[in-house]
Amino acid sequence: MSLRDSDRAIVERELGRQITKAEATLFENLWSEHCAYRSSRPLLSAFTSEGEDVVVGPGDDAAVVALPSGDGDGGDEGERDEIYVTLGIESHNHPSYVDPFDGAATGVGGIVRDTLSMGAYPIALADSLYFGDFDREHSRYLFEGVVEGISHYGNCIGVPTVGGSVCFHPDYEGNPLVNVACVGLLSPERLVTAEAQQVGNKLVLVGNATGRDGLGGASFASEDLAEDAETEDRPAVQVGDPYAEKLLIECNEALLDEGLVVAARDLGAAGLGGASSELVAKGGLGARIELDRVHQREPNMNALEILLAESQERMCYEVRPEDVERVRAVAERFDLGCSVIGEVTEGNYVCTFEGETVVDVPAEFLADGAPMNDLDATEPPEPAVDRPDPDLAEAVEAVVASPNTASKRWVYRQYDHEVGIRTAVRPGDDAALLAIREVGKGLALSAGADPNWTSTAPYEGARAVAFENATNLAAKGARPLAAVDCLNGGNPEKPEVYGGFRGIVDGLADMCATLSVPVVGGNVSLYNDSATGPIPPTPTLAMVGVSESYDAPPAAVAGEGTLLAIGDSGGRLGGSEYLAQVGGSDRFPTLSQNPAAVVDALADVATQKGTLAVHDVSHGGLAVTLAEMLGRDAGVSASVESMVELFDETPGRAIVETTDPSAVAERFDGVAAVSEIGEATEDGRLDLDVGGETVAYDHEEIRDLRDVLVRELE
């Protein structure tokens, strides 16, 4: 890509002169869709980002919310001890197609550094991954490479990957999605932001040396993938070094311990030029940077390369002049490079190289001056109602053995999900649960989306994604606190693509507002389009919730209680894995009229004394939920009226195994339906009665059906 003629005209009119080559390339990257959100920003005002616990909302490297303790040490005024939680999410979609290992690995590194720049220590990762059909060789190649990249980087830096999701859909064949979320912790006094504070402070670059990798990464992420992208665009993909990242994590902690950081920004999209200009622009200030001072790992680098390379494991700090030498000493202790590259000024953002001024522009104009796009949007049509009538056993086995609903054990067993000794509920459950011992709370984390839902009905499907993530938290006894989103779409210049994208934005925003969950930050990734066509509109949501303890009911039955189905069925199959497997179409289910009350009630039920197990109903419907609840010596015997009831994926529902059904019914009285569908057994079998037709499977048969990833990849 190069700077658009129309954008060049705007810039030169503003500056009153012709722009330099370095300025043109800098504007090309910072005014790209990836950085400036030119097509999405007009829509993002739909989100509610404020709340009593929100400390830092959208616009910084990561969001910050307060996690209050239960007791605190305050007096009558209700003072309470606090710890802050950071939330961030980013996409590394195009790079992961070109180089799945490094593309995914550097996505992890980037979101971890976003966490560092707020003054936080990273404690958990969640990755949401989307690929083409599992039976395609290229999809498996990308899948295996991405998982390997995530596991390698996360394991090496010692941050556990505790959750996420994996989806396969034919429309990701030419453009997979890799969305990674990170959660961090900090005490209030350690909070820093990416906003420059004081004229005369120094700008210090700490971390790996700068090379030529990742050049033009921001503009590369703002255009459709070409058929030859895997070879031609490889220079735009960054190369990660997790061992340097681990050193940077600990160095960042040491700098914060000594109070040496005034403001910070991770070097991500558009490299040094992006990080340093955005840092000073947010403070309404300028900078003077000498590019010659940047520590480099390759000879003869020119100004453009130094300015825009996206070499990894680097941070830009604002530092008081009297603290510079101490920062240098700390960096040296961790064997990291350190360069004093310039200072904060009152004027323009100025970069020099070999004595020549190569950039001299207003920082705020560079960071925020890009004009927004006014695009046409076409609403997607409603699907027809065409429900097939397959054999019950064939339908159950097809859905339970689908790669979308099958066990993801092959994925998460490659991740170190217990490092840091906070993981109380491990991957494979509805949500992860982390022990925040500092305040005696549990922090639950759920992340994901469902392209079947949002390709069927973008608006309602996105509402369902938010409701589903909140239900996952409630199933572990947690109440939602805040969320971040990663909004993925195809080429927005296509009206049908932009219409679908607008639908997922509005749907996600509306349901989060209904649930009183502030969306405190996020990421937008458009132009996920290729020769195979656009991706489905994909609103990945990462949501955290708070529980009063680190304990949570398991998803697997104990074999001792009554099985209750909680929640209102939407009575439709649109967007279901059932239709994806057996064919046909249907409208999307109608969601609950009071989702916030459902989530609140389910969180209460999860902590009741008589509750033995809780598992949400979503992908694959009751058929998959019940299959997942089996244990070797604990089974399920259940009856439903129809195939629709068995495979309906309406979110906001759960199966509860309880020894006190009346307590569950009492809590849900006036909130949602509660019906007894069977009982847990001690034989490890799944026995289903669907309108009088029966099927039965033992534990080994269900395990074999659900182990399709292990079977096909090993």
XYZ file of C-alpha atoms in Angstrom:
714
model
C 0.000 0.000 0.000
C 0.951 3.654 -0.292
C -0.629 6.829 1.044
C -3.867 7.556 -0.806
C -3.793 10.592 -3.076
C -6.779 12.048 -1.203
C -5.014 11.606 2.136
C -1.803 13.097 0.782
C -3.763 16.150 -0.308
C -5.287 16.550 3.167
C -1.898 16.253 4.867
C -0.111 18.646 2.525
C -2.943 21.163 2.848
C -2.644 20.968 6.640
C 1.158 21.310 6.593
C 1.298 23.833 3.775
C 4.056 21.947 1.967
C 4.938 18.697 0.256
C 5.591 15.858 2.646
C 8.770 13.818 2.921
C 8.955 10.136 2.100
C 9.177 9.292 5.796
C 6.132 11.419 6.580
C 4.146 9.835 3.745
C 4.906 6.345 5.003
C 4.159 7.311 8.588
C 0.774 8.748 7.628
C 0.100 5.698 5.428
C 0.495 3.439 8.450
C -1.084 5.574 11.168
C -4.009 6.535 8.941
C -4.543 2.932 7.899
C -7.705 1.074 8.875
C -5.686 -0.966 11.355
C -4.558 2.087 13.329
C -7.158 4.780 12.655
C -10.375 2.686 12.557
C -11.584 4.779 9.660
C -14.523 2.518 8.851
C -15.400 1.351 12.347
C -14.939 4.371 14.601
C -18.267 5.920 13.527
C -19.976 2.776 14.845
C -18.092 2.307 18.107
C -19.992 5.007 19.984
C -22.721 2.380 20.389
C -20.720 0.824 23.229
C -21.113 1.822 26.867
C -17.652 1.971 28.408
C -18.329 3.676 31.717
C -19.076 2.089 35.064
C -18.343 2.523 38.742
C -15.440 0.081 38.563
C -13.897 1.432 35.344
C -10.565 3.159 35.956
C -9.198 3.452 32.397
C -11.497 2.896 29.435
C -10.971 2.729 25.661
C -8.032 4.461 24.018
C -5.084 3.243 26.053
C -2.943 0.155 25.523
C -5.262 -1.805 27.829
C -8.305 -1.083 29.965
C -8.229 -1.017 33.751
C -11.053 -1.909 36.143
C -11.128 -2.034 39.938
C -11.628 -5.356 41.689
C -12.738 -4.549 45.252
C -12.104 -6.904 48.150
C -14.929 -8.436 50.091
C -14.018 -7.118 53.521
C -11.428 -4.412 53.084
C -9.947 -2.537 55.987
C -12.113 0.519 55.701
C -14.273 1.909 58.409
C -17.792 3.212 58.467
C -17.355 5.041 55.174
C -17.024 1.727 53.346
C -13.387 2.095 52.346
C -12.034 -1.086 50.819
C -8.765 -2.484 49.647
C -8.524 -2.586 45.897
C -6.547 -4.230 43.217
C -6.811 -3.296 39.568
C -7.352 -5.702 36.692
C -6.188 -4.883 33.182
C -7.996 -6.217 30.112
C -6.716 -6.146 26.563
C -7.359 -7.973 23.320
C -5.800 -7.816 19.888
C -5.847 -9.588 16.549
C -2.956 -10.998 14.553
C -4.955 -12.308 11.643
C -3.029 -11.512 8.473
C 0.380 -12.354 9.979
C -0.947 -15.729 11.154
C -1.984 -16.637 7.619
C 1.425 -15.763 6.190
C 3.436 -17.357 9.023
C 1.166 -19.141 11.513
C 3.849 -19.779 14.143
C 5.409 -16.309 14.308
C 2.140 -14.550 13.507
C 0.388 -16.108 16.484
C 3.402 -15.937 18.794
C 3.911 -12.219 18.263
C 0.196 -11.642 18.813
C 0.693 -13.044 22.306
C 3.780 -10.884 22.833
C 2.005 -7.736 21.737
C -0.982 -8.067 24.042
C 1.302 -8.912 26.972
C 3.289 -5.700 26.384
C 0.029 -3.752 26.235
C -0.556 -5.071 29.749
C 2.937 -4.039 30.865
C 2.470 -0.494 29.630
C -0.358 0.037 32.145
C 1.914 -0.968 35.024
C 0.372 -4.433 35.354
C 1.821 -7.928 35.596
C 0.224 -10.390 33.122
C -1.514 -13.328 34.837
C -3.577 -15.020 32.113
C -4.137 -15.345 28.374
C -7.157 -16.506 26.388
C -7.025 -17.133 22.647
C -9.969 -17.310 20.264
C -9.021 -19.000 16.995
C -10.946 -19.350 13.741
C -9.965 -21.506 10.759
C -11.388 -22.940 7.547
C -12.989 -26.379 7.446
C -11.069 -28.857 9.573
C -10.995 -31.453 6.782
C -8.878 -29.160 4.584
C -5.137 -29.734 4.764
C -4.306 -26.031 4.663
C -6.650 -25.304 7.570
C -4.919 -27.959 9.653
C -1.512 -26.559 8.745
C -2.572 -23.108 9.947
C -4.278 -24.542 13.040
C -1.252 -26.550 14.133
C 1.152 -23.666 13.473
C -0.944 -21.124 15.359
C -1.398 -23.370 18.392
C 2.329 -24.123 18.417
C 3.173 -20.410 18.224
C 0.825 -19.502 21.077
C 1.998 -22.346 23.285
C 5.693 -21.667 22.629
C 5.512 -17.956 23.382
C 3.098 -18.171 26.322
C 4.915 -21.075 27.941
C 8.308 -19.400 27.582
C 7.208 -16.133 29.196
C 5.421 -17.916 32.038
C 1.915 -16.540 31.455
C -0.776 -19.259 31.540
C -3.210 -19.665 28.664
C -6.349 -20.523 30.606
C -9.165 -20.356 28.068
C -10.472 -19.311 24.699
C -12.246 -20.980 21.803
C -11.621 -22.724 18.488
C -14.019 -22.572 15.538
C -13.917 -24.040 12.044
C -15.973 -22.480 9.250
C -15.458 -22.603 5.473
C -15.342 -18.808 5.171
C -12.083 -18.593 7.136
C -10.235 -20.744 4.590
C -8.389 -17.801 3.028
C -8.087 -15.718 6.197
C -7.883 -17.266 9.676
C -8.413 -15.183 12.788
C -6.126 -15.173 15.817
C -7.583 -13.070 18.649
C -5.639 -13.031 21.924
C -6.761 -11.527 25.238
C -4.619 -10.845 28.290
C -5.512 -10.138 31.918
C -3.100 -8.400 34.269
C -3.002 -7.283 37.896
C -1.638 -4.164 39.553
C -2.093 -2.131 42.686
C -3.531 1.372 42.168
C -0.259 3.158 42.931
C 1.515 1.351 40.059
C -0.879 2.544 37.358
C 0.710 4.317 34.402
C -0.855 5.258 31.082
C 0.212 5.899 27.514
C -0.157 9.662 27.902
C 2.945 11.835 27.974
C 3.035 14.070 31.043
C 5.799 16.663 31.040
C 7.830 18.705 28.568
C 11.524 17.977 29.015
C 11.087 14.350 30.042
C 13.156 11.872 28.069
C 11.877 9.187 25.714
C 13.695 5.930 26.353
C 13.517 2.811 24.218
C 14.043 -0.430 26.178
C 14.151 -3.985 24.843
C 15.292 -5.835 21.781
C 17.330 -4.138 19.094
C 15.452 -2.842 16.053
C 15.676 -4.823 12.828
C 13.855 -4.815 9.523
C 11.088 -7.303 10.424
C 7.457 -6.291 10.386
C 7.945 -3.345 8.042
C 4.589 -1.931 6.981
C 2.696 -4.319 9.233
C -0.095 -1.828 9.959
C -0.817 -1.139 6.297
C -0.493 -4.866 5.495
C -3.244 -5.547 8.054
C -5.468 -2.966 6.327
C -5.882 -4.646 2.958
C -7.291 -7.906 1.641
C -4.972 -10.902 1.645
C -3.624 -11.629 -1.829
C -3.315 -15.152 -3.189
C 0.484 -14.915 -2.964
C 0.476 -13.393 0.543
C 2.273 -16.362 2.102
C 5.383 -15.543 0.088
C 5.123 -11.884 -0.891
C 4.046 -10.489 2.495
C 6.420 -12.442 4.721
C 8.614 -9.342 5.425
C 5.564 -7.707 7.062
C 5.413 -10.459 9.715
C 7.306 -9.866 12.942
C 9.629 -12.432 14.520
C 9.247 -12.949 18.253
C 11.741 -13.748 21.005
C 9.827 -14.913 24.106
C 12.953 -15.046 26.248
C 13.564 -11.356 25.603
C 9.880 -10.736 26.407
C 10.253 -12.490 29.757
C 13.223 -10.262 30.558
C 11.183 -7.241 29.512
C 8.315 -8.294 31.803
C 10.647 -8.472 34.804
C 12.506 -5.301 33.818
C 9.182 -3.464 33.603
C 8.339 -4.651 37.127
C 11.683 -3.431 38.418
C 11.236 -0.013 36.796
C 7.780 0.291 38.358
C 9.098 -0.827 41.748
C 11.453 2.138 41.722
C 8.892 4.597 40.329
C 10.963 5.292 37.231
C 8.149 5.197 34.621
C 6.098 8.324 33.956
C 4.228 6.944 30.909
C 4.687 3.937 28.660
C 3.693 2.565 25.278
C 4.326 -0.798 23.704
C 5.899 -0.756 20.245
C 3.327 -2.534 18.106
C 1.639 -1.371 14.913
C 3.774 1.197 13.031
C 6.679 0.513 15.387
C 8.553 3.377 16.999
C 6.740 5.973 14.910
C 3.359 4.729 16.059
C 4.208 4.303 19.743
C 6.101 7.561 20.268
C 3.731 9.796 18.299
C 0.642 8.353 19.992
C 2.261 8.708 23.418
C 2.850 12.431 23.049
C -0.360 13.071 21.090
C -2.470 11.740 23.964
C -0.781 14.267 26.231
C -1.310 17.120 23.791
C 2.448 17.438 23.422
C 5.182 16.897 20.854
C 8.555 15.173 20.683
C 11.985 15.444 19.178
C 13.499 12.053 18.325
C 16.935 11.269 16.944
C 16.522 8.028 15.009
C 20.298 7.487 14.915
C 20.187 6.798 18.656
C 17.933 3.731 18.351
C 19.869 0.525 19.092
C 19.794 -1.608 15.946
C 20.554 -5.222 15.115
C 21.049 -4.793 11.371
C 23.544 -2.554 9.551
C 22.764 0.399 7.337
C 19.140 0.842 8.406
C 17.545 3.976 7.029
C 15.164 6.387 8.724
C 12.024 4.715 7.399
C 13.120 1.295 8.578
C 14.030 2.522 12.058
C 10.803 4.480 12.338
C 8.357 1.816 11.142
C 9.891 -1.621 11.739
C 7.692 -3.663 14.060
C 10.502 -5.572 15.731
C 9.157 -7.135 18.889
C 9.865 -6.958 22.613
C 10.331 -3.177 22.788
C 8.822 -0.502 25.025
C 8.904 3.282 24.848
C 9.043 4.968 28.263
C 8.691 8.575 29.314
C 11.337 9.087 32.000
C 12.347 12.070 34.135
C 15.837 13.338 33.125
C 17.289 12.586 36.560
C 16.120 8.937 36.299
C 17.591 8.109 32.886
C 20.813 6.564 34.139
C 18.953 4.435 36.651
C 16.634 3.159 33.887
C 19.689 2.316 31.817
C 21.202 0.405 34.738
C 18.010 -1.607 35.303
C 17.807 -2.473 31.594
C 21.431 -3.606 31.619
C 20.713 -5.827 34.641
C 18.165 -7.685 32.507
C 20.479 -7.742 29.479
C 18.166 -5.495 27.470
C 19.109 -2.691 25.122
C 18.401 0.878 26.205
C 18.483 4.028 24.065
C 17.638 7.594 25.042
C 16.060 8.537 21.721
C 14.653 11.986 22.409
C 12.452 14.085 24.628
C 8.934 15.391 25.102
C 8.427 18.908 23.683
C 5.702 21.500 23.276
C 5.927 21.595 19.500
C 5.515 19.172 16.647
C 6.456 15.540 16.463
C 9.929 15.775 14.925
C 12.294 12.993 13.877
C 15.821 13.515 12.630
C 18.259 11.121 10.992
C 21.924 11.836 10.317
C 21.306 15.523 11.029
C 18.368 15.830 8.614
C 14.762 16.405 9.680
C 12.714 13.594 8.128
C 9.428 14.130 10.038
C 7.967 17.403 11.341
C 4.203 17.205 11.876
C 1.649 17.949 14.620
C 1.411 14.799 16.745
C -2.344 15.026 17.264
C -2.947 15.412 13.528
C -0.808 12.358 12.848
C -2.516 10.271 15.541
C -6.114 11.433 15.207
C -6.476 13.394 11.982
C -7.489 10.622 9.600
C -10.866 11.278 7.947
C -13.544 8.698 8.603
C -15.114 6.613 5.844
C -18.795 6.947 4.984
C -19.720 3.506 3.687
C -22.860 1.910 2.344
C -24.375 -0.987 4.278
C -26.796 -3.695 3.228
C -28.728 -5.654 5.807
C -28.452 -9.446 5.438
C -31.621 -11.333 4.488
C -33.481 -13.526 6.958
C -32.815 -17.234 6.359
C -35.621 -19.498 5.225
C -37.120 -22.146 7.505
C -36.047 -25.544 6.188
C -35.569 -28.021 9.011
C -34.345 -31.495 8.025
C -35.515 -34.688 9.722
C -32.459 -36.937 10.059
C -31.998 -40.127 12.026
C -31.544 -39.323 15.722
C -28.373 -41.360 16.248
C -26.750 -39.973 13.093
C -27.565 -36.412 14.135
C -26.264 -36.857 17.687
C -23.022 -38.438 16.528
C -22.442 -35.843 13.791
C -22.902 -32.931 16.186
C -20.993 -34.411 19.137
C -18.080 -35.379 16.865
C -17.964 -32.053 14.987
C -14.573 -30.320 15.327
C -16.471 -27.249 16.519
C -18.063 -28.982 19.487
C -15.514 -31.753 20.055
C -12.990 -31.720 22.881
C -10.282 -29.063 22.550
C -7.959 -31.039 24.808
C -5.460 -31.347 21.927
C -5.149 -27.553 22.005
C -5.017 -26.667 25.665
C -2.830 -29.543 26.790
C -0.037 -27.820 24.824
C -0.425 -24.713 26.964
C 1.024 -24.329 30.425
C -2.234 -23.270 32.041
C -1.169 -23.555 35.676
C 2.049 -21.511 35.796
C 1.603 -18.692 38.287
C -0.483 -20.967 40.584
C -3.661 -18.910 40.196
C -5.661 -21.226 37.919
C -8.517 -22.677 39.990
C -10.700 -23.823 37.065
C -8.671 -25.022 34.112
C -9.361 -24.980 30.339
C -12.163 -27.200 29.085
C -14.819 -25.757 31.405
C -17.329 -22.974 30.734
C -14.925 -20.324 32.025
C -11.522 -20.187 33.620
C -11.342 -19.136 37.261
C -8.282 -17.410 38.723
C -7.498 -16.997 42.391
C -6.947 -13.328 43.254
C -5.692 -14.030 46.751
C -4.759 -10.410 47.330
C -8.447 -9.597 47.826
C -9.914 -13.031 48.444
C -11.836 -13.141 45.165
C -12.112 -15.338 42.139
C -11.743 -13.782 38.688
C -13.552 -15.695 35.966
C -12.642 -15.314 32.285
C -14.585 -16.361 29.187
C -13.695 -15.552 25.586
C -15.042 -16.412 22.150
C -17.672 -15.995 19.458
C -19.626 -18.266 17.117
C -19.437 -17.548 13.365
C -22.438 -19.802 12.715
C -24.531 -17.471 14.837
C -23.301 -14.190 13.402
C -23.314 -15.336 9.779
C -26.972 -16.355 10.219
C -28.032 -13.184 12.037
C -25.268 -10.624 12.737
C -27.216 -8.509 15.220
C -28.970 -11.284 17.151
C -25.917 -13.542 16.869
C -23.709 -10.891 18.470
C -26.256 -10.393 21.250
C -26.069 -14.139 21.775
C -22.246 -14.037 21.937
C -22.377 -11.521 24.797
C -25.118 -13.462 26.608
C -23.212 -16.720 26.152
C -19.995 -15.327 27.654
C -21.890 -13.902 30.619
C -23.633 -17.251 31.139
C -20.252 -19.002 31.115
C -19.114 -16.786 33.989
C -22.325 -17.296 35.929
C -22.020 -21.080 35.588
C -18.851 -20.784 37.706
C -20.541 -18.542 40.253
C -19.180 -15.234 38.914
C -20.965 -12.026 37.999
C -19.769 -10.063 34.956
C -17.513 -7.087 35.633
C -16.274 -5.815 32.261
C -15.449 -6.896 28.719
C -13.206 -6.121 25.774
C -13.996 -6.980 22.183
C -12.163 -7.857 18.992
C -14.424 -6.979 16.078
C -13.408 -8.861 12.938
C -14.900 -8.304 9.504
C -14.185 -8.532 5.802
C -13.693 -5.705 3.315
C -15.954 -2.892 4.607
C -16.181 -1.367 1.146
C -18.569 -4.196 0.254
C -22.049 -3.089 1.429
C -23.116 -6.569 2.522
C -19.910 -6.964 4.559
C -20.282 -3.570 6.216
C -23.940 -4.293 6.943
C -22.993 -7.496 8.747
C -20.193 -5.725 10.613
C -22.543 -2.962 11.732
C -24.933 -5.649 12.935
C -22.365 -7.310 15.199
C -21.285 -3.960 16.644
C -24.853 -2.975 17.507
C -25.777 -6.428 18.782
C -22.752 -6.742 21.047
C -23.198 -3.192 22.342
C -26.903 -3.668 23.064
C -26.540 -6.933 24.983
C -23.553 -5.719 26.996
C -25.556 -2.634 27.969
C -28.518 -4.824 28.924
C -26.210 -6.923 31.102
C -24.649 -3.753 32.610
C -21.242 -4.897 31.391
C -19.074 -1.963 30.262
C -17.044 -2.638 27.123
C -13.849 -0.970 28.270
C -11.617 -1.514 25.254
C -10.967 -3.616 22.225
C -9.646 -3.951 18.746
C -11.027 -3.806 15.215
C -9.707 -5.932 12.364
C -11.207 -5.341 8.929
C -10.155 -6.376 5.416
C -10.153 -10.022 6.473
C -10.964 -10.863 2.899
C -9.226 -13.020 0.326
C -9.721 -14.823 -2.955
C -12.078 -17.190 -1.120
C -14.262 -14.294 0.029
C -14.879 -12.383 3.282
C -14.861 -13.963 6.701
C -18.110 -14.144 8.694
C -18.618 -11.091 10.900
C -16.879 -12.257 14.086
C -17.303 -10.344 17.381
C -14.874 -12.037 19.748
C -15.658 -10.998 23.296
C -13.444 -11.503 26.349
C -15.421 -10.979 29.554
C -14.315 -11.142 33.174
C -16.454 -11.658 36.229
C -16.024 -11.734 39.982
C -16.889 -14.551 42.364
C -16.686 -14.624 46.129
C -14.316 -17.604 46.210
C -11.911 -19.637 44.123
C -14.232 -22.655 44.232
C -16.756 -23.380 41.484
C -19.055 -26.255 40.603
C -17.597 -28.556 37.947
C -19.139 -29.053 34.532
C -19.090 -32.855 34.942
C -21.864 -34.574 36.872
C -21.224 -36.294 40.183
C -23.813 -39.000 39.498
C -25.908 -38.200 42.554
C -28.446 -35.522 41.670
C -31.438 -34.415 39.627
C -30.812 -32.767 36.239
C -32.580 -29.457 35.697
C -32.683 -27.481 32.456
C -32.611 -23.776 33.275
C -33.508 -20.973 30.882
C -35.917 -20.208 28.081
C -35.536 -21.984 24.755
C -35.695 -19.882 21.608
C -37.380 -22.717 19.721
C -35.300 -22.297 16.546
C -32.195 -23.855 15.055
C -30.694 -20.998 13.041
C -26.905 -20.825 13.460
C -26.747 -24.253 15.108
C -24.071 -26.883 14.656
C -26.935 -29.279 13.962
C -27.865 -27.450 10.745
C -24.180 -27.083 9.850
C -23.883 -30.879 9.985
C -27.173 -32.138 8.547
C -28.132 -29.255 6.245
C -31.149 -26.963 6.142
C -31.758 -23.496 7.518
C -33.796 -21.702 10.156
C -34.269 -18.358 11.845
C -32.058 -17.482 14.797
C -33.528 -18.271 18.247
C -35.316 -15.609 20.249
C -33.283 -14.645 23.314
C -34.492 -14.139 26.876
C -36.289 -10.910 27.658
C -34.401 -10.489 30.965
C -30.846 -11.742 30.406
C -29.338 -9.826 33.340
C -31.734 -11.513 35.763
C -30.912 -14.926 34.266
C -27.177 -14.391 34.726
C -27.631 -13.164 38.285
C -29.842 -16.099 39.234
C -27.498 -18.660 37.666
C -24.538 -17.226 39.579
C -26.528 -17.707 42.789
C -27.527 -21.269 41.901
C -23.892 -22.151 41.131
C -23.039 -21.427 44.774
C -26.006 -23.214 46.358
C -25.162 -26.003 48.766
C -27.135 -28.584 46.788
C -25.507 -27.764 43.430
C -23.200 -30.553 42.266
C -22.496 -29.481 38.661
C -23.342 -26.639 36.270
C -22.732 -26.526 32.531
C -24.056 -23.941 30.111
C -26.044 -24.912 27.015
C -24.736 -23.400 23.793
C -22.767 -24.838 20.868
C -24.341 -28.147 19.874
C -27.294 -27.642 22.212
C -28.328 -30.075 24.929
C -26.813 -32.990 23.007
C -23.284 -31.645 23.410
C -23.845 -30.221 26.898
C -24.975 -33.586 28.248
C -22.185 -35.457 26.432
C -19.619 -33.101 27.978
C -21.028 -33.698 31.472
C -20.234 -37.408 31.421
C -17.504 -38.889 33.577
C -16.021 -42.359 33.581
C -18.252 -43.368 36.498
C -20.973 -40.716 36.274
C -23.579 -40.601 33.547
C -26.702 -38.833 32.371
C -30.212 -40.066 31.663
C -32.396 -37.367 30.102
C -35.596 -36.910 28.115
C -36.664 -34.088 25.777
C -39.625 -33.679 23.489
C -38.043 -33.034 20.094
C -34.919 -32.676 17.971
C -35.357 -28.907 18.144
C -35.197 -29.051 21.926
C -32.130 -31.300 21.766
C -30.097 -29.145 19.357
C -31.387 -25.613 20.048
C -28.402 -23.363 20.917
C -30.237 -20.487 22.589
C -27.749 -19.013 25.098
C -28.633 -18.094 28.642
C -29.422 -21.698 29.544
C -27.670 -24.293 31.675
C -27.955 -27.825 32.995
C -27.699 -28.061 36.762
C -27.169 -31.243 38.726
C -28.619 -30.648 42.184
C -29.770 -32.440 45.298
C -32.201 -29.591 46.022
C -34.352 -28.917 42.926
C -36.784 -26.765 44.864
C -34.053 -24.274 45.801
C -33.134 -23.875 42.134
C -36.771 -23.461 41.097
C -37.321 -20.887 43.844
C -34.330 -18.787 42.731
C -35.510 -18.799 39.114
C -39.148 -18.113 39.930
C -40.251 -15.241 37.722
C -36.872 -15.217 35.954
C -36.746 -18.194 33.569
C -38.137 -21.650 33.042
C -36.839 -24.579 35.088
C -37.685 -28.135 34.053
C -36.554 -31.535 35.257
C -35.116 -33.493 32.319
C -33.626 -36.502 34.074
C -31.019 -37.587 36.525
C -27.321 -38.158 36.892
C -26.365 -41.804 37.133
C -23.395 -43.849 38.312
C -22.800 -45.831 35.106
C -20.926 -43.347 32.893
C -23.576 -43.631 30.146
C -25.475 -41.084 28.084
C -29.106 -42.212 27.710
C -31.332 -39.897 25.679
C -35.054 -40.117 25.007
C -36.157 -37.712 22.286
C -39.913 -37.784 21.809
C -39.961 -41.520 22.495
C -36.959 -42.380 20.317
C -33.886 -43.428 22.285
C -30.116 -43.539 21.880
C -27.456 -44.652 24.348
C -23.655 -44.375 24.525
C -21.124 -45.402 27.107
C -18.298 -43.165 28.302
C -15.725 -44.621 25.893
C -17.993 -44.122 22.882
C -18.605 -40.489 23.761
C -14.903 -39.949 24.424
C -14.013 -41.405 21.025
C -16.575 -39.197 19.275
C -15.279 -36.086 21.038
C -11.580 -36.828 20.463
C -11.662 -36.041 16.735
C -8.858 -33.464 16.971
C -6.516 -35.876 18.738
C -7.428 -38.684 16.371
C -6.870 -36.659 13.209
C -3.785 -34.683 14.239
C -1.674 -37.315 16.001
